[in-house]
Amino acid sequence: MIPFNKPYCSGRELDYIKTVCGSTTMSGNGDFTKLCHDFFEKRYGFRKCLLTTSGTDALEMCAMLCNLKPGDEVIVPSYTFVSSAIAFLREGAKVAFADSGADNPNITVEQINPLITDKTKVIVVVHYAGIACDMDSIMALAEQHHLLVVEDATHAIDSYYKGRPLGSIGHLAAFSFHETKNINCGEGGMLVINDERFIRRSEIIWEKGTNRAEFYRGMVNKYGWCDIGSSFLPSEFNAAFLWAQLEQIEDIQKRRIRIWTIYDKILHTQVENKGVVLPQIPEYATNNGHMYYLVCPSLAFRTQLIAWLKERGVQTTFHYLPLHSSDYYKGQFKGKPLVNCDRYGDGLVRLPLYYELSDEDAEKVAQLVAEGIDAVAGA
């Protein structure tokens, strides 16, 4: 069986974890945490970075920093992971779910604009599969209505919009280092703060509501409880593992993009005009090799294709179930039908993509996908 995902280890993870075992700081915000923070701030120009225990935690910190009040509204794409919405619901906000665009699962200004009311405070954009939303138009809309923009960049490490790193454009951003991501530490994440006014409070929230970070920098002679917060920072073991991955980011990215390109070249040749839609990357966006997906014409077609490939030793999988129609939320959703979102929810299927997948196996997967599409279409 060719699995859907296989977490990658660069080879230095255990060495760095042993270093932590021999150090005086294991609980977090030690040397490896600082190395990771410096890497992201220097490589991508993020103003401030804070590692977290998950991408979900990073999103929850974003929501806390937005200082939402009961009745405030947050626009969130429906085609995303539940964390993108739950983080803001926890703060008492009302979520307004937006449809995806017709060309890819990202939200667009055309989908966002009708949802803006005098209660709207935040727009959450998800760069699905690491492909950028049209950030110029979204930021202009946000500025027009005095709204904050949170980038859910959990798919989007090392991906760009018009030369600008994703995660550096919105006021706040969240990354994930889950085992399914390009760069992983098993489970981890990172908050990015691009707006100066949120930096001090972000450290306090990160440090359980205390100003301990300022104390460690010698800025205050004691620290205490200043605000709400939680235990968001990960241990040094997580940071050490992550640092080993970051040292190899260029190699990892090169390999993943090669696999993506193999898929795209073969499938564009063999499945065009057969009712299956392949990824489309806008001119303003780059491809970070996070995910290769295709969109089937129906739920039944996708179900049959996934089963057909599994019988032949290839594990593929669907992705999100739209949040607006979930068991938890469907009774609360009062908006118009989200037709594009539903199309991705029923039809999208993801192919295996991981560092150790060989060129030969990638070619095999692509050929089997093409054969499977023919078999299902002709059934």
GROMACS .gro file of C-alpha atoms in nm:
model
  379
    1MET     CA    1   0.000   0.000   0.000
    2ILE     CA    2   0.123   0.347  -0.090
    3PRO     CA    3  -0.001   0.549   0.211
    4PHE     CA    4  -0.159   0.890   0.187
    5ASN     CA    5   0.102   1.040   0.421
    6LYS     CA    6   0.429   0.942   0.585
    7PRO     CA    7   0.581   1.194   0.830
    8TYR     CA    8   0.938   1.282   0.736
    9CYS     CA    9   1.239   1.287   0.967
   10SER     CA   10   1.549   1.466   0.842
   11GLY     CA   11   1.793   1.266   1.056
   12ARG     CA   12   1.892   1.527   1.314
   13GLU     CA   13   1.575   1.521   1.525
   14LEU     CA   14   1.703   1.266   1.779
   15ASP     CA   15   2.039   1.445   1.809
   16TYR     CA   16   1.868   1.770   1.901
   17ILE     CA   17   1.624   1.598   2.137
   18LYS     CA   18   1.926   1.446   2.318
   19THR     CA   19   2.067   1.798   2.345
   20VAL     CA   20   1.749   1.907   2.519
   21CYS     CA   21   1.774   1.610   2.755
   22GLY     CA   22   2.113   1.738   2.867
   23SER     CA   23   2.008   2.100   2.903
   24THR     CA   24   1.857   2.298   3.187
   25THR     CA   25   1.548   2.401   2.987
   26MET     CA   26   1.298   2.142   2.865
   27SER     CA   27   0.966   2.316   2.925
   28GLY     CA   28   0.976   2.565   2.638
   29ASN     CA   29   1.103   2.904   2.522
   30GLY     CA   30   1.461   2.782   2.536
   31ASP     CA   31   1.739   2.778   2.278
   32PHE     CA   32   1.560   2.571   2.014
   33THR     CA   33   1.244   2.779   2.043
   34LYS     CA   34   1.450   3.093   1.986
   35LEU     CA   35   1.624   2.935   1.686
   36CYS     CA   36   1.285   2.859   1.529
   37HIS     CA   37   1.150   3.206   1.600
   38ASP     CA   38   1.458   3.370   1.450
   39PHE     CA   39   1.440   3.148   1.142
   40PHE     CA   40   1.087   3.252   1.055
   41GLU     CA   41   1.134   3.618   1.139
   42LYS     CA   42   1.450   3.648   0.926
   43ARG     CA   43   1.356   3.419   0.633
   44TYR     CA   44   1.000   3.546   0.585
   45GLY     CA   45   1.004   3.888   0.748
   46PHE     CA   46   0.737   3.805   1.004
   47ARG     CA   47   0.738   4.079   1.267
   48LYS     CA   48   0.696   3.844   1.565
   49CYS     CA   49   0.664   3.465   1.590
   50LEU     CA   50   0.555   3.248   1.881
   51LEU     CA   51   0.562   2.869   1.863
   52THR     CA   52   0.248   2.697   1.988
   53THR     CA   53   0.149   2.340   2.066
   54SER     CA   54  -0.074   2.323   1.756
   55GLY     CA   55  -0.215   2.523   1.470
   56THR     CA   56  -0.543   2.524   1.661
   57ASP     CA   57  -0.373   2.696   1.955
   58ALA     CA   58  -0.228   2.956   1.719
   59LEU     CA   59  -0.577   3.026   1.583
   60GLU     CA   60  -0.717   3.049   1.936
   61MET     CA   61  -0.451   3.306   2.020
   62CYS     CA   62  -0.550   3.500   1.707
   63ALA     CA   63  -0.910   3.501   1.824
   64MET     CA   64  -0.813   3.618   2.172
   65LEU     CA   65  -0.600   3.899   2.032
   66CYS     CA   66  -0.891   4.020   1.817
   67ASN     CA   67  -1.063   4.116   2.145
   68LEU     CA   68  -1.406   4.005   2.030
   69LYS     CA   69  -1.725   4.084   2.215
   70PRO     CA   70  -2.055   3.891   2.220
   71GLY     CA   71  -2.243   3.971   1.902
   72ASP     CA   72  -1.931   4.045   1.697
   73GLU     CA   73  -1.917   3.861   1.366
   74VAL     CA   74  -1.628   3.680   1.200
   75ILE     CA   75  -1.630   3.571   0.835
   76VAL     CA   76  -1.482   3.222   0.791
   77PRO     CA   77  -1.476   2.993   0.487
   78SER     CA   78  -1.701   2.692   0.531
   79TYR     CA   79  -1.456   2.468   0.346
   80THR     CA   80  -1.188   2.448   0.614
   81PHE     CA   81  -1.092   2.256   0.924
   82VAL     CA   82  -1.312   2.309   1.228
   83SER     CA   83  -1.037   2.498   1.417
   84SER     CA   84  -1.075   2.797   1.183
   85ALA     CA   85  -1.424   2.852   1.322
   86ILE     CA   86  -1.409   2.712   1.676
   87ALA     CA   87  -1.131   2.952   1.775
   88PHE     CA   88  -1.367   3.246   1.724
   89LEU     CA   89  -1.680   3.078   1.855
   90ARG     CA   90  -1.495   3.022   2.184
   91GLU     CA   91  -1.458   3.398   2.214
   92GLY     CA   92  -1.834   3.448   2.185
   93ALA     CA   93  -1.836   3.565   1.823
   94LYS     CA   94  -2.088   3.470   1.561
   95VAL     CA   95  -1.943   3.298   1.256
   96ALA     CA   96  -2.065   3.392   0.907
   97PHE     CA   97  -1.966   3.112   0.670
   98ALA     CA   98  -1.845   3.210   0.323
   99ASP     CA   99  -1.855   3.003   0.006
  100SER     CA  100  -1.543   2.902  -0.184
  101GLY     CA  101  -1.449   3.041  -0.522
  102ALA     CA  102  -1.534   2.855  -0.840
  103ASP     CA  103  -1.173   2.789  -0.941
  104ASN     CA  104  -1.034   2.661  -0.609
  105PRO     CA  105  -1.146   2.618  -0.247
  106ASN     CA  106  -1.022   2.962  -0.137
  107ILE     CA  107  -1.264   3.240  -0.049
  108THR     CA  108  -1.280   3.554  -0.262
  109VAL     CA  109  -1.387   3.914  -0.216
  110GLU     CA  110  -1.705   3.832  -0.410
  111GLN     CA  111  -1.794   3.571  -0.146
  112ILE     CA  112  -1.688   3.787   0.150
  113ASN     CA  113  -1.840   4.124   0.064
  114PRO     CA  114  -2.211   4.032   0.098
  115LEU     CA  115  -2.146   3.891   0.446
  116ILE     CA  116  -2.004   4.214   0.592
  117THR     CA  117  -2.234   4.390   0.840
  118ASP     CA  118  -2.183   4.662   1.098
  119LYS     CA  119  -2.105   4.382   1.345
  120THR     CA  120  -1.825   4.224   1.140
  121LYS     CA  121  -1.484   4.249   1.304
  122VAL     CA  122  -1.261   3.986   1.140
  123ILE     CA  123  -1.209   3.809   0.808
  124VAL     CA  124  -1.038   3.470   0.826
  125VAL     CA  125  -0.873   3.357   0.503
  126VAL     CA  126  -0.752   3.000   0.451
  127HIS     CA  127  -0.482   2.949   0.189
  128TYR     CA  128  -0.607   2.607   0.085
  129ALA     CA  129  -0.339   2.360  -0.031
  130GLY     CA  130  -0.082   2.637   0.020
  131ILE     CA  131  -0.226   2.841  -0.269
  132ALA     CA  132  -0.275   3.208  -0.186
  133CYS     CA  133  -0.607   3.384  -0.168
  134ASP     CA  134  -0.614   3.715  -0.357
  135MET     CA  135  -0.477   3.911  -0.064
  136ASP     CA  136  -0.464   4.256  -0.225
  137SER     CA  137  -0.838   4.261  -0.281
  138ILE     CA  138  -0.913   4.110   0.060
  139MET     CA  139  -0.686   4.353   0.246
  140ALA     CA  140  -0.837   4.646   0.057
  141LEU     CA  141  -1.187   4.532   0.152
  142ALA     CA  142  -1.079   4.490   0.514
  143GLU     CA  143  -0.926   4.837   0.523
  144GLN     CA  144  -1.242   4.986   0.373
  145HIS     CA  145  -1.452   4.838   0.655
  146HIS     CA  146  -1.188   4.866   0.932
  147LEU     CA  147  -1.164   4.488   0.978
  148LEU     CA  148  -0.885   4.263   1.099
  149VAL     CA  149  -0.755   3.988   0.872
  150VAL     CA  150  -0.634   3.656   1.010
  151GLU     CA  151  -0.444   3.429   0.772
  152ASP     CA  152  -0.502   3.061   0.838
  153ALA     CA  153  -0.171   2.961   0.680
  154THR     CA  154  -0.169   2.608   0.819
  155HIS     CA  155  -0.110   2.469   0.467
  156ALA     CA  156   0.104   2.755   0.350
  157ILE     CA  157   0.460   2.739   0.479
  158ASP     CA  158   0.707   2.868   0.217
  159SER     CA  159   0.431   2.979  -0.020
  160TYR     CA  160   0.396   3.329  -0.163
  161TYR     CA  161   0.152   3.589  -0.292
  162LYS     CA  162   0.308   3.827  -0.547
  163GLY     CA  163   0.647   3.763  -0.385
  164ARG     CA  164   0.520   3.814  -0.028
  165PRO     CA  165   0.529   3.516   0.208
  166LEU     CA  166   0.189   3.390   0.312
  167GLY     CA  167   0.138   3.465   0.678
  168SER     CA  168   0.307   3.805   0.645
  169ILE     CA  169   0.015   3.996   0.493
  170GLY     CA  170  -0.273   3.980   0.740
  171HIS     CA  171  -0.267   4.137   1.085
  172LEU     CA  172  -0.223   3.790   1.240
  173ALA     CA  173  -0.150   3.443   1.104
  174ALA     CA  174  -0.144   3.082   1.217
  175PHE     CA  175   0.078   2.798   1.094
  176SER     CA  176   0.064   2.424   1.165
  177PHE     CA  177   0.344   2.172   1.206
  178HIS     CA  178   0.116   1.869   1.228
  179GLU     CA  179   0.258   1.544   1.091
  180THR     CA  180   0.066   1.594   0.764
  181LYS     CA  181   0.231   1.929   0.692
  182ASN     CA  182   0.544   1.997   0.483
  183ILE     CA  183   0.742   2.080   0.797
  184ASN     CA  184   0.635   1.893   1.107
  185CYS     CA  185   0.713   1.821   1.469
  186GLY     CA  186   0.438   1.564   1.514
  187GLU     CA  187   0.201   1.826   1.652
  188GLY     CA  188   0.281   2.194   1.668
  189GLY     CA  189   0.201   2.538   1.538
  190MET     CA  190   0.301   2.903   1.534
  191LEU     CA  191   0.136   3.240   1.580
  192VAL     CA  192   0.261   3.522   1.359
  193ILE     CA  193   0.200   3.883   1.462
  194ASN     CA  194   0.242   4.139   1.183
  195ASP     CA  195   0.069   4.429   1.357
  196GLU     CA  196   0.279   4.599   1.626
  197ARG     CA  197  -0.017   4.668   1.854
  198PHE     CA  198  -0.067   4.296   1.923
  199ILE     CA  199   0.290   4.199   2.008
  200ARG     CA  200   0.303   4.266   2.383
  201ARG     CA  201  -0.035   4.111   2.455
  202SER     CA  202   0.048   3.805   2.242
  203GLU     CA  203   0.343   3.723   2.468
  204ILE     CA  204   0.128   3.762   2.777
  205ILE     CA  205  -0.143   3.532   2.641
  206TRP     CA  206   0.130   3.286   2.533
  207GLU     CA  207   0.274   3.283   2.887
  208LYS     CA  208  -0.052   3.192   3.069
  209GLY     CA  209  -0.158   3.554   3.111
  210THR     CA  210   0.167   3.666   3.275
  211ASN     CA  211   0.446   3.900   3.167
  212ARG     CA  212   0.707   3.632   3.225
  213ALA     CA  213   0.864   3.685   2.880
  214GLU     CA  214   0.943   4.045   2.974
  215PHE     CA  215   1.088   3.926   3.304
  216TYR     CA  216   1.324   3.683   3.128
  217ARG     CA  217   1.442   3.966   2.901
  218GLY     CA  218   1.515   4.183   3.207
  219MET     CA  219   1.247   4.436   3.118
  220VAL     CA  220   1.071   4.404   3.457
  221ASN     CA  221   1.206   4.294   3.798
  222LYS     CA  222   0.915   4.057   3.865
  223TYR     CA  223   0.628   3.906   3.676
  224GLY     CA  224   0.264   3.838   3.756
  225TRP     CA  225  -0.084   3.784   3.623
  226CYS     CA  226  -0.172   4.054   3.367
  227ASP     CA  227  -0.439   3.916   3.135
  228ILE     CA  228  -0.617   3.603   3.019
  229GLY     CA  229  -0.400   3.336   2.860
  230SER     CA  230  -0.314   2.970   2.857
  231SER     CA  231  -0.024   2.727   2.826
  232PHE     CA  232   0.024   2.772   2.453
  233LEU     CA  233   0.402   2.738   2.421
  234PRO     CA  234   0.539   2.393   2.334
  235SER     CA  235   0.823   2.212   2.505
  236GLU     CA  236   1.182   2.234   2.387
  237PHE     CA  237   1.148   1.877   2.258
  238ASN     CA  238   0.894   1.993   2.000
  239ALA     CA  239   1.109   2.292   1.908
  240ALA     CA  240   1.420   2.074   1.873
  241PHE     CA  241   1.239   1.839   1.637
  242LEU     CA  242   1.108   2.135   1.438
  243TRP     CA  243   1.451   2.293   1.413
  244ALA     CA  244   1.590   1.976   1.250
  245GLN     CA  245   1.315   2.006   0.989
  246LEU     CA  246   1.371   2.376   0.928
  247GLU     CA  247   1.738   2.315   0.859
  248GLN     CA  248   1.625   2.100   0.565
  249ILE     CA  249   1.336   2.312   0.441
  250GLU     CA  250   1.480   2.380   0.096
  251ASP     CA  251   1.542   2.011   0.030
  252ILE     CA  252   1.198   1.915   0.164
  253GLN     CA  253   1.024   2.176  -0.047
  254LYS     CA  254   1.213   2.083  -0.361
  255ARG     CA  255   1.117   1.717  -0.321
  256ARG     CA  256   0.750   1.783  -0.253
  257ILE     CA  257   0.717   2.021  -0.547
  258ARG     CA  258   0.877   1.760  -0.774
  259ILE     CA  259   0.617   1.499  -0.672
  260TRP     CA  260   0.338   1.754  -0.724
  261THR     CA  261   0.474   1.831  -1.071
  262ILE     CA  262   0.490   1.462  -1.167
  263TYR     CA  263   0.124   1.425  -1.076
  264ASP     CA  264   0.022   1.738  -1.261
  265LYS     CA  265   0.210   1.658  -1.581
  266ILE     CA  266   0.069   1.306  -1.614
  267LEU     CA  267  -0.285   1.387  -1.511
  268HIS     CA  268  -0.314   1.694  -1.732
  269THR     CA  269  -0.226   1.471  -2.023
  270GLN     CA  270  -0.462   1.186  -1.936
  271VAL     CA  271  -0.772   1.315  -1.757
  272GLU     CA  272  -0.855   1.647  -1.918
  273ASN     CA  273  -1.213   1.666  -2.046
  274LYS     CA  274  -1.318   1.365  -1.839
  275GLY     CA  275  -1.521   1.553  -1.582
  276VAL     CA  276  -1.244   1.574  -1.321
  277VAL     CA  277  -1.097   1.914  -1.230
  278LEU     CA  278  -0.726   1.948  -1.147
  279PRO     CA  279  -0.567   2.218  -0.927
  280GLN     CA  280  -0.551   2.568  -1.069
  281ILE     CA  281  -0.285   2.807  -0.943
  282PRO     CA  282  -0.348   3.179  -1.002
  283GLU     CA  283  -0.071   3.388  -1.155
  284TYR     CA  284  -0.025   3.574  -0.827
  285ALA     CA  285   0.039   3.255  -0.625
  286THR     CA  286   0.319   3.001  -0.589
  287ASN     CA  287   0.291   2.628  -0.525
  288ASN     CA  288   0.456   2.495  -0.208
  289GLY     CA  289   0.391   2.128  -0.281
  290HIS     CA  290   0.165   2.085   0.018
  291MET     CA  291  -0.117   1.896  -0.151
  292TYR     CA  292  -0.223   1.755  -0.486
  293TYR     CA  293  -0.597   1.720  -0.520
  294LEU     CA  294  -0.856   1.666  -0.789
  295VAL     CA  295  -1.228   1.738  -0.785
  296CYS     CA  296  -1.463   1.461  -0.898
  297PRO     CA  297  -1.801   1.537  -1.054
  298SER     CA  298  -2.001   1.381  -0.770
  299LEU     CA  299  -1.982   1.218  -0.428
  300ALA     CA  300  -2.062   0.878  -0.580
  301PHE     CA  301  -1.782   0.917  -0.836
  302ARG     CA  302  -1.532   1.009  -0.564
  303THR     CA  303  -1.637   0.722  -0.338
  304GLN     CA  304  -1.592   0.472  -0.620
  305LEU     CA  305  -1.256   0.620  -0.723
  306ILE     CA  306  -1.115   0.606  -0.368
  307ALA     CA  307  -1.231   0.242  -0.334
  308TRP     CA  308  -1.090   0.149  -0.677
  309LEU     CA  309  -0.748   0.294  -0.589
  310LYS     CA  310  -0.744   0.129  -0.246
  311GLU     CA  311  -0.799  -0.211  -0.407
  312ARG     CA  312  -0.486  -0.145  -0.613
  313GLY     CA  313  -0.268  -0.037  -0.323
  314VAL     CA  314  -0.304   0.342  -0.323
  315GLN     CA  315  -0.451   0.525  -0.023
  316THR     CA  316  -0.627   0.848  -0.117
  317THR     CA  317  -0.865   1.049   0.096
  318PHE     CA  318  -1.126   1.322   0.079
  319HIS     CA  319  -1.089   1.637   0.286
  320TYR     CA  320  -1.318   1.874   0.472
  321LEU     CA  321  -1.688   1.831   0.526
  322PRO     CA  322  -1.831   2.184   0.494
  323LEU     CA  323  -1.873   2.340   0.837
  324HIS     CA  324  -2.203   2.513   0.763
  325SER     CA  325  -2.371   2.175   0.706
  326SER     CA  326  -2.198   1.989   0.990
  327ASP     CA  327  -2.401   1.814   1.258
  328TYR     CA  328  -2.293   2.080   1.506
  329TYR     CA  329  -2.379   2.388   1.300
  330LYS     CA  330  -2.641   2.304   1.037
  331GLY     CA  331  -2.931   2.402   1.261
  332GLN     CA  332  -2.776   2.747   1.306
  333PHE     CA  333  -2.687   2.820   0.943
  334LYS     CA  334  -2.928   3.068   0.787
  335GLY     CA  335  -2.731   3.174   0.480
  336LYS     CA  336  -2.781   3.102   0.113
  337PRO     CA  337  -2.656   2.771  -0.036
  338LEU     CA  338  -2.276   2.751  -0.059
  339VAL     CA  339  -2.264   2.570  -0.389
  340ASN     CA  340  -1.891   2.577  -0.454
  341CYS     CA  341  -1.813   2.470  -0.101
  342ASP     CA  342  -2.054   2.178  -0.132
  343ARG     CA  343  -1.893   2.078  -0.463
  344TYR     CA  344  -1.551   2.053  -0.297
  345GLY     CA  345  -1.700   1.875   0.002
  346ASP     CA  346  -1.852   1.607  -0.222
  347GLY     CA  347  -1.588   1.582  -0.490
  348LEU     CA  348  -1.238   1.668  -0.367
  349VAL     CA  349  -0.989   1.383  -0.324
  350ARG     CA  350  -0.624   1.411  -0.219
  351LEU     CA  351  -0.338   1.201  -0.354
  352PRO     CA  352  -0.039   1.068  -0.155
  353LEU     CA  353   0.230   1.333  -0.119
  354TYR     CA  354   0.525   1.296   0.116
  355TYR     CA  355   0.903   1.336   0.100
  356GLU     CA  356   0.991   0.968   0.068
  357LEU     CA  357   0.748   0.897  -0.215
  358SER     CA  358   0.971   0.798  -0.508
  359ASP     CA  359   0.935   0.933  -0.860
  360GLU     CA  360   0.841   0.582  -0.972
  361ASP     CA  361   0.564   0.552  -0.714
  362ALA     CA  362   0.436   0.900  -0.795
  363GLU     CA  363   0.416   0.804  -1.161
  364LYS     CA  364   0.242   0.479  -1.064
  365VAL     CA  365  -0.014   0.668  -0.854
  366ALA     CA  366  -0.086   0.913  -1.135
  367GLN     CA  367  -0.130   0.635  -1.389
  368LEU     CA  368  -0.362   0.445  -1.157
  369VAL     CA  369  -0.565   0.761  -1.091
  370ALA     CA  370  -0.607   0.810  -1.465
  371GLU     CA  371  -0.711   0.445  -1.509
  372GLY     CA  372  -0.945   0.470  -1.212
  373ILE     CA  373  -1.118   0.777  -1.355
  374ASP     CA  374  -1.175   0.591  -1.681
  375ALA     CA  375  -1.304   0.285  -1.495
  376VAL     CA  376  -1.546   0.481  -1.276
  377ALA     CA  377  -1.667   0.697  -1.565
  378GLY     CA  378  -1.734   0.388  -1.773
  379ALA     CA  379  -1.903   0.188  -1.500
   0.00000   0.00000   0.00000
